[in-house]
PDB file of C-alpha atoms and ligand atoms in Angstrom:
ATOM      1  CA  MET W   1      37.446   8.024   4.638  1.00 82.00           C
ATOM      2  CA  ARG W   2      36.932  10.377   7.623  1.00 97.00           C
ATOM      3  CA  LYS W   3      33.598   9.749   9.293  1.00 97.00           C
ATOM      4  CA  PRO W   4      31.817  13.055  10.111  1.00 98.00           C
ATOM      5  CA  MET W   5      31.046  13.899  13.694  1.00 98.00           C
ATOM      6  CA  ILE W   6      28.530  16.351  15.168  1.00 98.00           C
ATOM      7  CA  ALA W   7      29.443  17.049  18.814  1.00 98.00           C
ATOM      8  CA  GLY W   8      27.251  19.217  20.941  1.00 98.00           C
ATOM      9  CA  ASN W   9      28.924  21.205  23.756  1.00 98.00           C
ATOM     10  CA  TRP W  10      26.188  22.172  26.186  1.00 98.00           C
ATOM     11  CA  LYS W  11      28.600  24.390  28.268  1.00 98.00           C
ATOM     12  CA  MET W  12      26.996  25.460  31.564  1.00 98.00           C
ATOM     13  CA  TYR W  13      23.503  25.013  30.385  1.00 98.00           C
ATOM     14  CA  LYS W  14      20.675  22.446  31.197  1.00 98.00           C
ATOM     15  CA  THR W  15      19.402  21.078  34.397  1.00 98.00           C
ATOM     16  CA  ARG W  16      19.098  17.187  35.025  1.00 98.00           C
ATOM     17  CA  ASP W  17      15.420  17.341  33.889  1.00 98.00           C
ATOM     18  CA  GLU W  18      16.193  19.323  30.675  1.00 98.00           C
ATOM     19  CA  ALA W  19      19.044  16.939  29.789  1.00 98.00           C
ATOM     20  CA  LEU W  20      16.872  13.845  30.248  1.00 98.00           C
ATOM     21  CA  GLN W  21      14.175  15.311  28.090  1.00 97.00           C
ATOM     22  CA  PHE W  22      16.672  16.100  25.332  1.00 98.00           C
ATOM     23  CA  LEU W  23      17.854  12.457  25.400  1.00 96.00           C
ATOM     24  CA  TYR W  24      14.405  11.270  25.286  1.00 95.00           C
ATOM     25  CA  ASN W  25      13.646  13.469  22.230  1.00 95.00           C
ATOM     26  CA  VAL W  26      16.825  12.475  20.243  1.00 96.00           C
ATOM     27  CA  ASN W  27      17.615   8.861  21.111  1.00 93.00           C
ATOM     28  CA  VAL W  28      15.184   7.255  18.897  1.00 91.00           C
ATOM     29  CA  GLN W  29      16.023   9.614  16.049  1.00 94.00           C
ATOM     30  CA  VAL W  30      19.842   9.600  16.178  1.00 94.00           C
ATOM     31  CA  PRO W  31      21.028   7.626  13.009  1.00 93.00           C
ATOM     32  CA  ASN W  32      23.270   4.615  13.360  1.00 92.00           C
ATOM     33  CA  ASN W  33      26.925   5.441  13.447  1.00 90.00           C
ATOM     34  CA  GLU W  34      27.818   4.006   9.999  1.00 91.00           C
ATOM     35  CA  TYR W  35      27.930   7.680   8.487  1.00 94.00           C
ATOM     36  CA  VAL W  36      28.133   9.987  11.337  1.00 97.00           C
ATOM     37  CA  ASP W  37      29.304  10.000  14.959  1.00 97.00           C
ATOM     38  CA  THR W  38      27.205  11.969  17.444  1.00 98.00           C
ATOM     39  CA  VAL W  39      28.253  13.161  20.801  1.00 98.00           C
ATOM     40  CA  ILE W  40      26.941  15.509  23.593  1.00 98.00           C
ATOM     41  CA  CYS W  41      29.323  17.156  26.068  1.00 98.00           C
ATOM     42  CA  ALA W  42      27.625  18.036  29.335  1.00 98.00           C
ATOM     43  CA  GLN W  43      28.257  19.317  32.814  1.00 98.00           C
ATOM     44  CA  ALA W  44      30.005  16.832  34.943  1.00 98.00           C
ATOM     45  CA  PRO W  45      27.156  16.039  37.434  1.00 98.00           C
ATOM     46  CA  LEU W  46      24.902  15.061  34.429  1.00 98.00           C
ATOM     47  CA  LEU W  47      27.333  12.593  32.899  1.00 98.00           C
ATOM     48  CA  ARG W  48      26.488   9.354  34.636  1.00 98.00           C
ATOM     49  CA  ASP W  49      22.663   9.820  34.063  1.00 98.00           C
ATOM     50  CA  LEU W  50      23.316  10.577  30.503  1.00 98.00           C
ATOM     51  CA  VAL W  51      25.599   7.580  29.939  1.00 98.00           C
ATOM     52  CA  LYS W  52      22.885   5.423  31.334  1.00 97.00           C
ATOM     53  CA  ARG W  53      20.467   6.666  28.818  1.00 95.00           C
ATOM     54  CA  GLN W  54      22.730   7.292  25.783  1.00 93.00           C
ATOM     55  CA  GLY W  55      20.871   4.844  23.613  1.00 89.00           C
ATOM     56  CA  ASP W  56      22.635   2.800  20.818  1.00 92.00           C
ATOM     57  CA  TYR W  57      24.547   5.549  18.971  1.00 95.00           C
ATOM     58  CA  LEU W  58      24.791   8.854  20.748  1.00 97.00           C
ATOM     59  CA  ARG W  59      27.820   9.187  22.969  1.00 97.00           C
ATOM     60  CA  ILE W  60      28.444  11.263  25.970  1.00 98.00           C
ATOM     61  CA  GLY W  61      31.458  13.475  26.646  1.00 98.00           C
ATOM     62  CA  ALA W  62      32.828  15.721  29.355  1.00 98.00           C
ATOM     63  CA  GLN W  63      33.854  19.263  28.952  1.00 98.00           C
ATOM     64  CA  ASN W  64      37.226  19.088  30.801  1.00 98.00           C
ATOM     65  CA  MET W  65      39.309  16.787  33.064  1.00 98.00           C
ATOM     66  CA  HIS W  66      42.378  17.113  35.109  1.00 98.00           C
ATOM     67  CA  GLU W  67      45.784  15.981  33.839  1.00 98.00           C
ATOM     68  CA  SER W  68      46.717  14.117  37.027  1.00 98.00           C
ATOM     69  CA  THR W  69      45.417  10.618  37.757  1.00 97.00           C
ATOM     70  CA  GLU W  70      44.201  11.609  41.322  1.00 98.00           C
ATOM     71  CA  GLY W  71      45.187  14.000  44.161  1.00 98.00           C
ATOM     72  CA  ALA W  72      44.268  17.058  46.157  1.00 98.00           C
ATOM     73  CA  PHE W  73      42.763  19.111  43.381  1.00 98.00           C
ATOM     74  CA  THR W  74      39.405  20.448  44.702  1.00 98.00           C
ATOM     75  CA  GLY W  75      36.754  20.856  42.173  1.00 97.00           C
ATOM     76  CA  GLU W  76      38.447  18.847  39.449  1.00 98.00           C
ATOM     77  CA  VAL W  77      37.448  15.678  37.630  1.00 98.00           C
ATOM     78  CA  SER W  78      39.667  12.787  36.732  1.00 98.00           C
ATOM     79  CA  ALA W  79      39.965  10.841  33.632  1.00 98.00           C
ATOM     80  CA  ALA W  80      39.887   7.552  35.720  1.00 98.00           C
ATOM     81  CA  LEU W  81      36.458   8.584  37.055  1.00 98.00           C
ATOM     82  CA  LEU W  82      35.277   9.564  33.536  1.00 98.00           C
ATOM     83  CA  GLN W  83      36.311   6.171  32.200  1.00 98.00           C
ATOM     84  CA  ASN W  84      34.725   4.494  35.118  1.00 98.00           C
ATOM     85  CA  ILE W  85      31.380   5.816  34.516  1.00 98.00           C
ATOM     86  CA  GLY W  86      31.402   5.056  30.827  1.00 98.00           C
ATOM     87  CA  ILE W  87      32.251   8.300  29.165  1.00 98.00           C
ATOM     88  CA  SER W  88      33.607   8.232  25.636  1.00 94.00           C
ATOM     89  CA  TYR W  89      34.736  11.674  24.876  1.00 98.00           C
ATOM     90  CA  VAL W  90      36.256  14.695  26.591  1.00 98.00           C
ATOM     91  CA  LEU W  91      36.763  18.250  25.387  1.00 98.00           C
ATOM     92  CA  ILE W  92      40.297  19.466  25.955  1.00 98.00           C
ATOM     93  CA  GLY W  93      41.455  23.065  25.798  1.00 98.00           C
ATOM     94  CA  HIS W  94      38.152  24.608  24.840  1.00 98.00           C
ATOM     95  CA  SER W  95      38.783  28.373  24.371  1.00 97.00           C
ATOM     96  CA  GLU W  96      36.544  29.141  27.295  1.00 97.00           C
ATOM     97  CA  ARG W  97      38.759  27.015  29.531  1.00 98.00           C
ATOM     98  CA  ARG W  98      41.902  28.781  28.143  1.00 97.00           C
ATOM     99  CA  GLN W  99      40.413  32.163  28.619  1.00 96.00           C
ATOM    100  CA  TYR W 100      38.688  31.905  32.047  1.00 97.00           C
ATOM    101  CA  PHE W 101      40.444  28.932  33.796  1.00 97.00           C
ATOM    102  CA  ASN W 102      44.059  29.405  32.797  1.00 95.00           C
ATOM    103  CA  GLU W 103      44.356  26.409  30.486  1.00 97.00           C
ATOM    104  CA  THR W 104      47.638  26.454  28.762  1.00 98.00           C
ATOM    105  CA  ASP W 105      49.129  24.752  25.752  1.00 98.00           C
ATOM    106  CA  ASP W 106      51.158  22.736  28.188  1.00 98.00           C
ATOM    107  CA  SER W 107      48.254  21.561  30.256  1.00 98.00           C
ATOM    108  CA  VAL W 108      46.257  20.814  27.049  1.00 98.00           C
ATOM    109  CA  ASN W 109      49.173  18.465  26.016  1.00 98.00           C
ATOM    110  CA  GLN W 110      49.244  16.631  29.395  1.00 98.00           C
ATOM    111  CA  LYS W 111      45.405  16.218  29.347  1.00 98.00           C
ATOM    112  CA  LEU W 112      45.627  14.752  25.841  1.00 98.00           C
ATOM    113  CA  HIS W 113      48.161  12.131  27.193  1.00 98.00           C
ATOM    114  CA  GLN W 114      46.058  11.489  30.095  1.00 98.00           C
ATOM    115  CA  ALA W 115      42.920  11.043  27.998  1.00 98.00           C
ATOM    116  CA  PHE W 116      44.710   8.381  26.105  1.00 98.00           C
ATOM    117  CA  ARG W 117      45.816   6.537  29.247  1.00 98.00           C
ATOM    118  CA  TYR W 118      42.177   6.144  30.257  1.00 98.00           C
ATOM    119  CA  GLY W 119      40.874   5.274  26.861  1.00 98.00           C
ATOM    120  CA  LEU W 120      38.925   8.617  26.281  1.00 98.00           C
ATOM    121  CA  THR W 121      38.567  10.064  22.860  1.00 98.00           C
ATOM    122  CA  ALA W 122      39.718  13.661  23.151  1.00 98.00           C
ATOM    123  CA  ILE W 123      38.426  16.566  21.195  1.00 98.00           C
ATOM    124  CA  ALA W 124      41.233  19.078  21.286  1.00 98.00           C
ATOM    125  CA  CYS W 125      40.216  22.599  20.784  1.00 98.00           C
ATOM    126  CA  VAL W 126      42.215  25.383  19.073  1.00 98.00           C
ATOM    127  CA  GLY W 127      41.501  28.817  17.569  1.00 98.00           C
ATOM    128  CA  GLU W 128      42.398  32.382  17.328  1.00 97.00           C
ATOM    129  CA  SER W 129      41.137  35.695  18.825  1.00 95.00           C
ATOM    130  CA  LEU W 130      39.694  38.429  16.585  1.00 93.00           C
ATOM    131  CA  GLU W 131      42.958  40.432  17.190  1.00 93.00           C
ATOM    132  CA  THR W 132      45.053  37.648  16.200  1.00 96.00           C
ATOM    133  CA  ARG W 133      43.086  37.252  12.950  1.00 94.00           C
ATOM    134  CA  GLU W 134      43.092  40.904  12.119  1.00 92.00           C
ATOM    135  CA  ALA W 135      46.833  41.020  12.713  1.00 95.00           C
ATOM    136  CA  ASN W 136      47.131  38.220   9.848  1.00 96.00           C
ATOM    137  CA  GLU W 137      48.574  35.844  12.524  1.00 98.00           C
ATOM    138  CA  THR W 138      45.997  33.122  12.481  1.00 97.00           C
ATOM    139  CA  ASP W 139      48.049  30.570  10.806  1.00 98.00           C
ATOM    140  CA  THR W 140      51.156  31.088  12.959  1.00 98.00           C
ATOM    141  CA  PHE W 141      49.041  31.112  16.183  1.00 98.00           C
ATOM    142  CA  VAL W 142      46.955  28.065  15.424  1.00 98.00           C
ATOM    143  CA  GLU W 143      50.024  26.164  14.059  1.00 98.00           C
ATOM    144  CA  ASN W 144      51.727  26.763  17.399  1.00 98.00           C
ATOM    145  CA  GLN W 145      48.703  25.648  19.308  1.00 98.00           C
ATOM    146  CA  VAL W 146      48.491  22.411  17.431  1.00 98.00           C
ATOM    147  CA  LYS W 147      52.148  21.608  17.763  1.00 98.00           C
ATOM    148  CA  LYS W 148      52.211  22.165  21.455  1.00 98.00           C
ATOM    149  CA  ALA W 149      48.973  20.109  21.864  1.00 98.00           C
ATOM    150  CA  LEU W 150      50.266  17.182  20.049  1.00 98.00           C
ATOM    151  CA  ASN W 151      53.736  17.160  21.621  1.00 98.00           C
ATOM    152  CA  ALA W 152      55.051  13.613  22.133  1.00 98.00           C
ATOM    153  CA  LEU W 153      51.832  11.978  20.819  1.00 98.00           C
ATOM    154  CA  GLY W 154      52.329   9.011  18.460  1.00 98.00           C
ATOM    155  CA  SER W 155      50.693   9.111  15.052  1.00 98.00           C
ATOM    156  CA  GLU W 156      48.269   6.399  15.916  1.00 98.00           C
ATOM    157  CA  GLN W 157      47.166   8.572  18.844  1.00 98.00           C
ATOM    158  CA  VAL W 158      46.802  11.676  16.540  1.00 98.00           C
ATOM    159  CA  LYS W 159      44.610   9.640  14.029  1.00 98.00           C
ATOM    160  CA  ALA W 160      42.420   8.521  16.954  1.00 97.00           C
ATOM    161  CA  LEU W 161      41.800  12.132  18.339  1.00 97.00           C
ATOM    162  CA  VAL W 162      39.551  14.773  17.101  1.00 98.00           C
ATOM    163  CA  ILE W 163      40.747  18.371  16.629  1.00 98.00           C
ATOM    164  CA  ALA W 164      38.168  21.260  16.773  1.00 98.00           C
ATOM    165  CA  TYR W 165      39.062  24.575  15.100  1.00 98.00           C
ATOM    166  CA  GLU W 166      37.066  27.179  16.920  1.00 97.00           C
ATOM    167  CA  PRO W 167      37.883  30.830  16.063  1.00 97.00           C
ATOM    168  CA  ILE W 168      37.033  32.681  19.262  1.00 96.00           C
ATOM    169  CA  TRP W 169      35.425  35.542  17.480  1.00 94.00           C
ATOM    170  CA  ALA W 170      32.949  33.137  16.058  1.00 93.00           C
ATOM    171  CA  ILE W 171      31.854  31.460  19.169  1.00 91.00           C
ATOM    172  CA  GLY W 172      28.439  32.446  20.554  1.00 87.00           C
ATOM    173  CA  THR W 173      28.593  35.626  18.483  1.00 87.00           C
ATOM    174  CA  GLY W 174      26.343  34.599  15.483  1.00 82.00           C
ATOM    175  CA  VAL W 175      29.172  35.375  13.260  1.00 83.00           C
ATOM    176  CA  THR W 176      30.281  32.225  11.532  1.00 82.00           C
ATOM    177  CA  ALA W 177      33.636  31.844   9.852  1.00 86.00           C
ATOM    178  CA  THR W 178      32.921  31.794   6.182  1.00 94.00           C
ATOM    179  CA  SER W 179      33.206  28.177   5.059  1.00 96.00           C
ATOM    180  CA  GLN W 180      36.310  29.209   3.082  1.00 97.00           C
ATOM    181  CA  GLN W 181      37.891  30.722   6.182  1.00 96.00           C
ATOM    182  CA  ALA W 182      37.151  27.476   8.120  1.00 97.00           C
ATOM    183  CA  GLN W 183      38.538  25.288   5.189  1.00 98.00           C
ATOM    184  CA  ASP W 184      41.621  27.315   4.823  1.00 98.00           C
ATOM    185  CA  THR W 185      42.727  27.157   8.522  1.00 98.00           C
ATOM    186  CA  ILE W 186      41.623  23.323   8.838  1.00 98.00           C
ATOM    187  CA  ALA W 187      43.600  22.554   5.638  1.00 98.00           C
ATOM    188  CA  MET W 188      46.487  24.325   7.289  1.00 98.00           C
ATOM    189  CA  ILE W 189      46.162  22.337  10.497  1.00 98.00           C
ATOM    190  CA  ARG W 190      46.231  19.085   8.288  1.00 98.00           C
ATOM    191  CA  ARG W 191      49.446  20.306   6.700  1.00 98.00           C
ATOM    192  CA  VAL W 192      50.896  20.891  10.201  1.00 98.00           C
ATOM    193  CA  ILE W 193      50.015  17.234  11.125  1.00 98.00           C
ATOM    194  CA  ALA W 194      51.555  16.057   7.952  1.00 98.00           C
ATOM    195  CA  SER W 195      54.800  17.845   8.576  1.00 98.00           C
ATOM    196  CA  LEU W 196      54.867  16.558  12.204  1.00 98.00           C
ATOM    197  CA  TYR W 197      53.896  12.959  11.171  1.00 98.00           C
ATOM    198  CA  ASP W 198      53.051  11.928   7.654  1.00 98.00           C
ATOM    199  CA  THR W 199      50.371  12.385   4.984  1.00 98.00           C
ATOM    200  CA  ASP W 200      48.416   9.219   6.193  1.00 98.00           C
ATOM    201  CA  THR W 201      48.071  10.610   9.653  1.00 98.00           C
ATOM    202  CA  ALA W 202      46.976  14.057   8.422  1.00 98.00           C
ATOM    203  CA  GLN W 203      44.336  12.532   6.118  1.00 98.00           C
ATOM    204  CA  ALA W 204      43.023  10.189   8.942  1.00 98.00           C
ATOM    205  CA  THR W 205      42.551  12.880  11.736  1.00 98.00           C
ATOM    206  CA  ARG W 206      39.209  14.253  11.986  1.00 98.00           C
ATOM    207  CA  ILE W 207      39.096  18.142  12.157  1.00 98.00           C
ATOM    208  CA  LEU W 208      35.827  19.815  13.199  1.00 98.00           C
ATOM    209  CA  TYR W 209      34.752  23.513  12.772  1.00 97.00           C
ATOM    210  CA  GLY W 210      33.096  25.182  15.681  1.00 97.00           C
ATOM    211  CA  GLY W 211      31.594  28.697  16.092  1.00 96.00           C
ATOM    212  CA  SER W 212      27.942  29.687  15.534  1.00 95.00           C
ATOM    213  CA  VAL W 213      27.123  26.429  13.519  1.00 96.00           C
ATOM    214  CA  LYS W 214      23.420  26.159  12.817  1.00 97.00           C
ATOM    215  CA  PRO W 215      21.117  24.075  10.662  1.00 98.00           C
ATOM    216  CA  ASP W 216      21.261  26.783   8.166  1.00 97.00           C
ATOM    217  CA  ASN W 217      24.937  26.973   7.609  1.00 96.00           C
ATOM    218  CA  ILE W 218      25.983  23.257   8.250  1.00 98.00           C
ATOM    219  CA  ASP W 219      25.591  22.115   4.653  1.00 98.00           C
ATOM    220  CA  GLU W 220      27.984  24.606   3.329  1.00 97.00           C
ATOM    221  CA  LEU W 221      30.571  23.888   5.963  1.00 97.00           C
ATOM    222  CA  LEU W 222      30.356  20.160   5.455  1.00 98.00           C
ATOM    223  CA  SER W 223      30.815  20.551   1.765  1.00 97.00           C
ATOM    224  CA  MET W 224      34.326  21.795   2.232  1.00 98.00           C
ATOM    225  CA  GLU W 225      37.032  19.114   1.638  1.00 98.00           C
ATOM    226  CA  ASP W 226      38.824  19.356   4.954  1.00 98.00           C
ATOM    227  CA  ILE W 227      35.869  20.000   7.403  1.00 98.00           C
ATOM    228  CA  ASP W 228      34.720  16.756   9.026  1.00 98.00           C
ATOM    229  CA  GLY W 229      31.956  17.936  11.131  1.00 98.00           C
ATOM    230  CA  ALA W 230      31.136  20.376  13.778  1.00 98.00           C
ATOM    231  CA  LEU W 231      31.505  21.231  17.466  1.00 98.00           C
ATOM    232  CA  VAL W 232      28.285  23.088  18.184  1.00 98.00           C
ATOM    233  CA  GLY W 233      27.337  25.208  21.353  1.00 98.00           C
ATOM    234  CA  GLY W 234      24.003  27.108  21.162  1.00 97.00           C
ATOM    235  CA  ALA W 235      22.345  25.080  18.400  1.00 98.00           C
ATOM    236  CA  SER W 236      23.035  21.772  20.169  1.00 98.00           C
ATOM    237  CA  LEU W 237      20.807  22.885  23.114  1.00 98.00           C
ATOM    238  CA  SER W 238      17.771  22.187  21.056  1.00 98.00           C
ATOM    239  CA  ALA W 239      16.962  18.565  20.316  1.00 98.00           C
ATOM    240  CA  LYS W 240      15.424  19.759  16.970  1.00 98.00           C
ATOM    241  CA  ASN W 241      18.373  21.622  15.829  1.00 98.00           C
ATOM    242  CA  PHE W 242      20.805  19.211  16.998  1.00 98.00           C
ATOM    243  CA  LEU W 243      18.906  16.371  14.985  1.00 98.00           C
ATOM    244  CA  LYS W 244      18.987  18.602  11.946  1.00 98.00           C
ATOM    245  CA  LEU W 245      22.703  18.967  12.196  1.00 98.00           C
ATOM    246  CA  VAL W 246      23.196  15.282  12.489  1.00 98.00           C
ATOM    247  CA  GLU W 247      20.837  14.673   9.526  1.00 97.00           C
ATOM    248  CA  ALA W 248      22.938  17.007   7.363  1.00 97.00           C
ATOM    249  CA  ALA W 249      26.185  15.038   8.214  1.00 97.00           C
ATOM    250  CA  ASN W 250      24.505  11.747   7.791  1.00 95.00           C
ATOM    251  CA  LYS W 251      24.617  11.701   3.911  1.00 84.00           C
TER     252      LYS W 251
HETATM  253  P1  13P A   1      28.370  28.307  19.582  1.00 66.61           P
HETATM  254  O1  13P A   1      28.045  27.277  18.560  1.00 66.61           O
HETATM  255  O2  13P A   1      27.261  28.656  20.538  1.00 66.61           O
HETATM  256  O3  13P A   1      28.930  29.588  18.765  1.00 66.61           O
HETATM  257  O4  13P A   1      29.706  27.720  20.553  1.00 66.61           O
HETATM  258  C1  13P A   1      30.660  27.116  19.798  1.00 66.61           C
HETATM  259  C2  13P A   1      31.506  26.321  20.769  1.00 66.61           C
HETATM  260  O5  13P A   1      32.169  27.047  21.543  1.00 66.61           O
HETATM  261  C3  13P A   1      31.339  24.945  20.883  1.00 66.61           C
HETATM  262  O6  13P A   1      32.343  24.400  21.692  1.00 66.61           O
END
């Protein structure tokens, strides 16, 4: 009942020429969105050009936005502007934002509320560090992140958003969480949502795995009951690999 999603996070990669070349290569091959949703999250200055050329099925997302509607926040991007230029998705609380740009659980929560006000589908990111995992504190840590992120959101909103579980130790390291580790934590997140809302809400919310996802490990990850797709960094930079991931989810 949950439609899989493959979301690419290009991070701070690709010039305009490279980004447009990517779209030119993938647009005709992205399958219709009956069985899979496909998204590319790009740097802010690329977004308008990508939206204009997004084709019928691929959708474009931002990598961050500010929680305020407007104001003196030099260098930031507003939800109103993202909506205005036709953006569909926005990553919120990526671990790199939390680590390097002081993103907190509180700002993540405010940004989720703001995304809803402007009709953007948020992809809310959570995930533990290696230290936390080694101390056997993953569940407590991630549960806390999820509870704080969802604070004061209604169940219909939670059903509409996407959660991405990205263990920090698996991001860009080539070390993927085993499909069982990813499944276990994602199932735990679903239990947290059920305890905050109800089983219906927990069953309807899409939860992705992210961290060194590649064409050769996607099948195993997608075979797990609670994993609804992937948030992909490195492998999403190549049109060929991105399409392979989408194909694996389109079954
Ligand atoms: P990699 O797929 O490069 O490990 O990055 C994961 C990620 O951070 C996606 O948001």
